[in-house]
Coordinates of C-alpha atoms and ligand atoms in Angstrom, one line a residue:
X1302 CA 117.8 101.7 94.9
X1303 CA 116.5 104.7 92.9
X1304 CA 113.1 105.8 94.1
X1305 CA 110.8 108.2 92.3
X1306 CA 112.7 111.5 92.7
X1307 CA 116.1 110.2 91.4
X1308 CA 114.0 108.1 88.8
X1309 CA 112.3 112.1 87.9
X1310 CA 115.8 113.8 87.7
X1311 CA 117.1 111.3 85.6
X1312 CA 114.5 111.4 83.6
X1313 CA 114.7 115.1 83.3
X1314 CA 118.3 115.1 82.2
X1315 CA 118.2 112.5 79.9
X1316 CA 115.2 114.8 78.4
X1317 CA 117.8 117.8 78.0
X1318 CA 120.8 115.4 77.1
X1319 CA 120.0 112.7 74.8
X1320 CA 116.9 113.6 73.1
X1321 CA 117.7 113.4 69.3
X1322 CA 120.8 111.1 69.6
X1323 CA 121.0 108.6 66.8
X1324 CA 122.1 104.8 68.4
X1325 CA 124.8 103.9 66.4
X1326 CA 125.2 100.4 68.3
X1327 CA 122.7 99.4 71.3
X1328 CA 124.5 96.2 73.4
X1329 CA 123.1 94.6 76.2
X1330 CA 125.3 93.4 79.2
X1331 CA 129.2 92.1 79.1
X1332 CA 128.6 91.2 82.6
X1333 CA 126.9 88.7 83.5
X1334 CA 124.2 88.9 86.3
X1335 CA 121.4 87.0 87.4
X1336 CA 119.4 89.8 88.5
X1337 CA 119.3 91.8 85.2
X1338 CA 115.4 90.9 83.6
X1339 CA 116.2 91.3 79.7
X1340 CA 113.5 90.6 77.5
X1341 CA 115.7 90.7 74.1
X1342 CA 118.5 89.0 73.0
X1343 CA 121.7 90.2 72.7
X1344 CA 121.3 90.2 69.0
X1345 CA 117.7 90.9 68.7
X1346 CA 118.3 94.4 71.1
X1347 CA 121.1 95.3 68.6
X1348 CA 119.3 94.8 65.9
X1349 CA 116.4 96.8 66.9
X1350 CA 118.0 99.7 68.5
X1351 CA 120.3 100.3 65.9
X1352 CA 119.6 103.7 64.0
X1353 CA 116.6 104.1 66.5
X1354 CA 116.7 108.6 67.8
X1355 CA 116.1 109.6 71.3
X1356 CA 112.8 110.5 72.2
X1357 CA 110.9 111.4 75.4
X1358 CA 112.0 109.7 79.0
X1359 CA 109.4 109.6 81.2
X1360 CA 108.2 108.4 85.0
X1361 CA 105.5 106.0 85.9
X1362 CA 106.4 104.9 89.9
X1363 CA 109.4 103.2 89.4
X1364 CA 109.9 102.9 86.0
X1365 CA 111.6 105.1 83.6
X1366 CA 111.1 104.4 79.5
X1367 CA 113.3 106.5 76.6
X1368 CA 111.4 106.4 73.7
X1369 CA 113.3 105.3 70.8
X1370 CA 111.9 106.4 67.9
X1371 CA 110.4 104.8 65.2
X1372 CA 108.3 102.7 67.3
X1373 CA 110.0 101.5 70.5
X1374 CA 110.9 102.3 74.1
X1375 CA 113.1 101.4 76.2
X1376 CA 112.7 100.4 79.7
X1377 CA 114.3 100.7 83.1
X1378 CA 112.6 99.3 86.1
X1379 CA 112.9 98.6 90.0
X1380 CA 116.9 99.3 89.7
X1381 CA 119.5 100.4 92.3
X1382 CA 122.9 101.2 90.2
X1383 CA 123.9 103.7 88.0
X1384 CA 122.6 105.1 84.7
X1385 CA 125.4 107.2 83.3
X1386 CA 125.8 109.6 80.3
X1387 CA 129.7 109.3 78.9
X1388 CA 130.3 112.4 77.0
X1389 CA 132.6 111.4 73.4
X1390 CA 136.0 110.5 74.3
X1391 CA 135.6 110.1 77.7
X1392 CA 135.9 106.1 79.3
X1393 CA 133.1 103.5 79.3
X1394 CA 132.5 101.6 82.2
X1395 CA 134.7 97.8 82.0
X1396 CA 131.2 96.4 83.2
X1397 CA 128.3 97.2 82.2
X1398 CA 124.3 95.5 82.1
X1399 CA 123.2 98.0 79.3
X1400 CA 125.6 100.2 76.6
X1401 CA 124.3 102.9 73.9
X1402 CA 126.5 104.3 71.5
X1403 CA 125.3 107.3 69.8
X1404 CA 126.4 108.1 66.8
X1405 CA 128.2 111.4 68.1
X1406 CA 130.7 109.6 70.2
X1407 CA 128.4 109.9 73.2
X1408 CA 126.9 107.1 75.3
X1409 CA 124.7 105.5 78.1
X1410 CA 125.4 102.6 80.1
X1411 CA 123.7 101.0 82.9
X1412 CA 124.8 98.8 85.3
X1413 CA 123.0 97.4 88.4
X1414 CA 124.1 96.5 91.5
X1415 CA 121.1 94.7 93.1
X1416 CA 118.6 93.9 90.4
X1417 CA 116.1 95.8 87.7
X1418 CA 115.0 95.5 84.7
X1419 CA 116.5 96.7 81.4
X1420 CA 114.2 96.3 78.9
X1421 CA 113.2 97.1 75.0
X1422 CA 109.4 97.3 74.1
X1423 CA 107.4 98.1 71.1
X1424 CA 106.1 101.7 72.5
X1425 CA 102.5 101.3 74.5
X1426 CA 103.3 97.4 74.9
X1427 CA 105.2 98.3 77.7
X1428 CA 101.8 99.2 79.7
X1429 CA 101.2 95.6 79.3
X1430 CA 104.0 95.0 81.5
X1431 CA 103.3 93.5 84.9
X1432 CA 104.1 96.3 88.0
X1433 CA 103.1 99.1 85.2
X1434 CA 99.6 97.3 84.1
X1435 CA 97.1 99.3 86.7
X1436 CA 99.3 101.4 88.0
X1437 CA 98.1 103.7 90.6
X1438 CA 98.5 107.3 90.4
X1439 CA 102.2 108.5 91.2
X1440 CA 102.3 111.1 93.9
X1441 CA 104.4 113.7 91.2
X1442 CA 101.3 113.3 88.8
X1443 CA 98.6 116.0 89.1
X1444 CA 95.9 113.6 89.4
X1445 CA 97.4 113.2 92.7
X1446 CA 95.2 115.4 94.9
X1447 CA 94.3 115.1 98.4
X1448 CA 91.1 114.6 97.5
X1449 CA 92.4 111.6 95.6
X1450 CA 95.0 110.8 98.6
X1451 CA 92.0 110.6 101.3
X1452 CA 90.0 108.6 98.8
X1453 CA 92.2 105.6 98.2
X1454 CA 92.6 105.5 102.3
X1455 CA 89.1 105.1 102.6
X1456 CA 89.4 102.3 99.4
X1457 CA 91.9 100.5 101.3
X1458 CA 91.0 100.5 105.0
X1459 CA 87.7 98.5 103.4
X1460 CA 90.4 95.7 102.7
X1461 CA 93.1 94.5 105.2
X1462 CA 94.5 96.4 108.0
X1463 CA 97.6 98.5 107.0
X1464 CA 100.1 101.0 109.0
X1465 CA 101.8 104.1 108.1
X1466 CA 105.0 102.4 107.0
X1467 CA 103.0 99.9 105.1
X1468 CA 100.8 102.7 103.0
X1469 CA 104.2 104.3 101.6
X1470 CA 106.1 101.2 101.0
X1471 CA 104.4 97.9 100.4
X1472 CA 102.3 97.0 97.0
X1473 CA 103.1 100.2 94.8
X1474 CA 100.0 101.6 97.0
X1475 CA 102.4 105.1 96.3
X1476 CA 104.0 104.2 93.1
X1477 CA 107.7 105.1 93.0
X1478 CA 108.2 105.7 96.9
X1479 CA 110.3 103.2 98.8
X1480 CA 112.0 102.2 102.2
X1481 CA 114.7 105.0 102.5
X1482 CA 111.8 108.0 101.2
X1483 CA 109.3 106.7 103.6
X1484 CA 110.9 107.7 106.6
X1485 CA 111.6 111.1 106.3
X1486 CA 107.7 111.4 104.9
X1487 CA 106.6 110.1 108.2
X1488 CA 109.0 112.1 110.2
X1489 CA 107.8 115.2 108.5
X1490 CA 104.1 114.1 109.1
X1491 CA 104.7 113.5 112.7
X1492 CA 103.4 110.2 112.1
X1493 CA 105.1 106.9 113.7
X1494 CA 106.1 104.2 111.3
X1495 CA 103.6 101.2 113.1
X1496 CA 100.4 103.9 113.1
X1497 CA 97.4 102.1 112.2
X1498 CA 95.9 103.9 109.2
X1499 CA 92.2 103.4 110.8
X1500 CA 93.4 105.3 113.5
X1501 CA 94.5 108.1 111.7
X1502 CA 93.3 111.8 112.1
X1503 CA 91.4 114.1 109.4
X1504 CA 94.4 116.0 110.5
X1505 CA 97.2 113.6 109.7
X1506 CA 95.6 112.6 106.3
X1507 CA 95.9 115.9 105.6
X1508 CA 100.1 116.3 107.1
X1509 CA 100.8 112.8 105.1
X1510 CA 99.5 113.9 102.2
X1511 CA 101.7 117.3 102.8
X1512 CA 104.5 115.6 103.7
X1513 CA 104.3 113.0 100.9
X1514 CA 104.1 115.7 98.1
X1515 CA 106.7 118.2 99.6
X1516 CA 109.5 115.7 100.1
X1517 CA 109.2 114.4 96.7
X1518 CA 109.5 118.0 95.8
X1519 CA 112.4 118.7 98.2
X1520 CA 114.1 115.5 96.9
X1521 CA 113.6 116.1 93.2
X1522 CA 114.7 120.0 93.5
X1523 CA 118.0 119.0 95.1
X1524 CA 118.8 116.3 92.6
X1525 CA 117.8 113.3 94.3
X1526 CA 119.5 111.8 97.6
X1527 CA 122.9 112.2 97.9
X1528 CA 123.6 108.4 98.1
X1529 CA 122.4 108.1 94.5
X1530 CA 123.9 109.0 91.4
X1531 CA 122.6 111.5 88.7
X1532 CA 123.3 110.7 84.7
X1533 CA 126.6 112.9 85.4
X1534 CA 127.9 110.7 87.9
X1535 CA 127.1 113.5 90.5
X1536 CA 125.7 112.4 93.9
X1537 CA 122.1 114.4 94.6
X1538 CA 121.9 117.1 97.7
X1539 CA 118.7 115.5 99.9
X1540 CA 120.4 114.8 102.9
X1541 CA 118.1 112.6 104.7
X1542 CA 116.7 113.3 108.2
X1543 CA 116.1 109.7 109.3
X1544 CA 118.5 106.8 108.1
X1545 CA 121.0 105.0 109.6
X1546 CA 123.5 107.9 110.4
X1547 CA 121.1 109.5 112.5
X1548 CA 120.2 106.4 114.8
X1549 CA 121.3 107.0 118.5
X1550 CA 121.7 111.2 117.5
X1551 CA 119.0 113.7 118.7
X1552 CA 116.1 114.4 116.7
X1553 CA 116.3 117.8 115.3
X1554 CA 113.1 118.8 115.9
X1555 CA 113.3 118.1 119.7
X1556 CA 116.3 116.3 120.7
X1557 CA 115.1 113.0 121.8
X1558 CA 117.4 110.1 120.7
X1559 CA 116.2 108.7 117.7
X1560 CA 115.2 105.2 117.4
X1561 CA 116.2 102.1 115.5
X1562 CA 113.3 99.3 114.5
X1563 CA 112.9 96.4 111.8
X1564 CA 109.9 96.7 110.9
X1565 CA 107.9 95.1 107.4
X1566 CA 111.0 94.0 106.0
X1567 CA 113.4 97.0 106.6
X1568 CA 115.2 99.3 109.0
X1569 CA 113.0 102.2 110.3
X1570 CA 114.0 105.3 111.9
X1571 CA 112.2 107.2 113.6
X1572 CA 111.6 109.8 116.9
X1573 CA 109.6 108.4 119.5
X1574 CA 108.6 111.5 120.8
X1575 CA 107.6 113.3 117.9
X1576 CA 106.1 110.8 115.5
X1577 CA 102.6 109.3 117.5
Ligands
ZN2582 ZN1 111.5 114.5 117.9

């Protein structure tokens, strides 16, 4: 699944590769899938993209839009898969959930292995949408501040009790970060994946709030993870610290074994000495 930094390079690259293309013929999927959330019809989305010129992608959490200008925006939401850019005369994918052709011979596809949403609104109606209707700040934005950070801990330890773990990945609290970010976040905070966010140290506010915004940073310069796909087709360069390959190895910060746990509906990983 894409999380917020391969979400932010795509969105960067589609900036510096698309942006005044003219859609020659917008098509929606030849493939059938369950898990694809349209909200046009085949036709309609044809009929509306068509002629429409590349305008501005941008972010929000988990959500990336391409304007498409006069008046509307694309959408792409909550997807694992790829979003590709096929230079002219190179081959299309044979499946696809989402095809542009531009009238230079160029195109985009996407195609989605899990689920997402693929979606074509008039531009601003799209804040309407549920997930992106009250958004919280995204930790890329420059609203988000530690001041902010330590703010909206306070906000939430007045409602039900919460952990670590479930702070970075559970109701869009973070918009954009996910399961396979959240790990090496805590492992960089020192912070265990089950630590009660009442219990939590000025202190380790303050390294979770560092750790948050330096990953994302990390992750973003480097092109995303590297089991992710840019608009190339090129895999990113995060390596991450804590996933499944490094289950059973030494922790590379002190070389106790590190650990395996499910844990709020996904695998953690994590090093039982270092992260309290
Ligand atoms: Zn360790």
């Amino acid at each position: 699944m894409f999380e917020l930094p391969e979400y932010t390079v795509l969105a960067k690259q589609i900036n510096t590769t698309l942006t005044g293309k003219t859609v020659k013929a917008g098509s929606l999927g030849n493939s059938p899938h369950k898990f694809v959330w349209y909200n046009r019809k085949p036709e309609e989305f044809a009929q509306l993209t068509k002629g429409k010129v590349v305008g501005l992608a941008r972010v929000q959490g988990r959500w990336l839009s391409i304007a498409l200008e006069p008046g509307y925006l694309l959408l792409f939401g909550e997807c694992g898969g790829k979003i590709l850019f096929h230079p002219a005369g190179t081959p299309l994918p044979v499946k696809y959930h989402l095809l542009i052709h531009f009238d230079d011979g160029s195109a985009l596809s996407a195609t989605t292995q899990m689920w997402g949403a693929m979606e074509l609104y008039e531009a601003g109606q799209e804040q309407e949408r549920q997930y992106i209707k009250g958004m919280r700040v995204t930790p890329v934005e420059p609203a988000f501040t530690f001041e902010y950070f330590n703010n909206l801990i306070d906000e939430i330890l007045k409602g039900e009790k919460r952990s670590a773990k479930s702070l970075l990945t559970q109701d869009q609290i973070l918009p954009g970060l996910g399961n396979s970010i959240a790990q090496d976040i805590l492992f960089q905070a020192r912070i265990g994946p089950r630590r009660p966010l009442a219990e939590f140290t000025p202190g380790q506010r303050r390294d979770l709030y560092a750790a948050i915004v330096d990953t994302l940073h990390e992750i973003i310069q480097m092109g995303g993870r590297n089991d992710e796909t840019d608009l190339f087709g090129q895999p990113g360069g995060y390596v991450r610290l804590m996933d499944s390959a490094s289950a059973g190895k030494p922790c590379p910060e002190c070389g106790t074994t590190i650990q395996k746990m499910q844990y709020l509906g996904g695998a953690c990983y994590f090093c039982p000495k270092c992260q309290g």
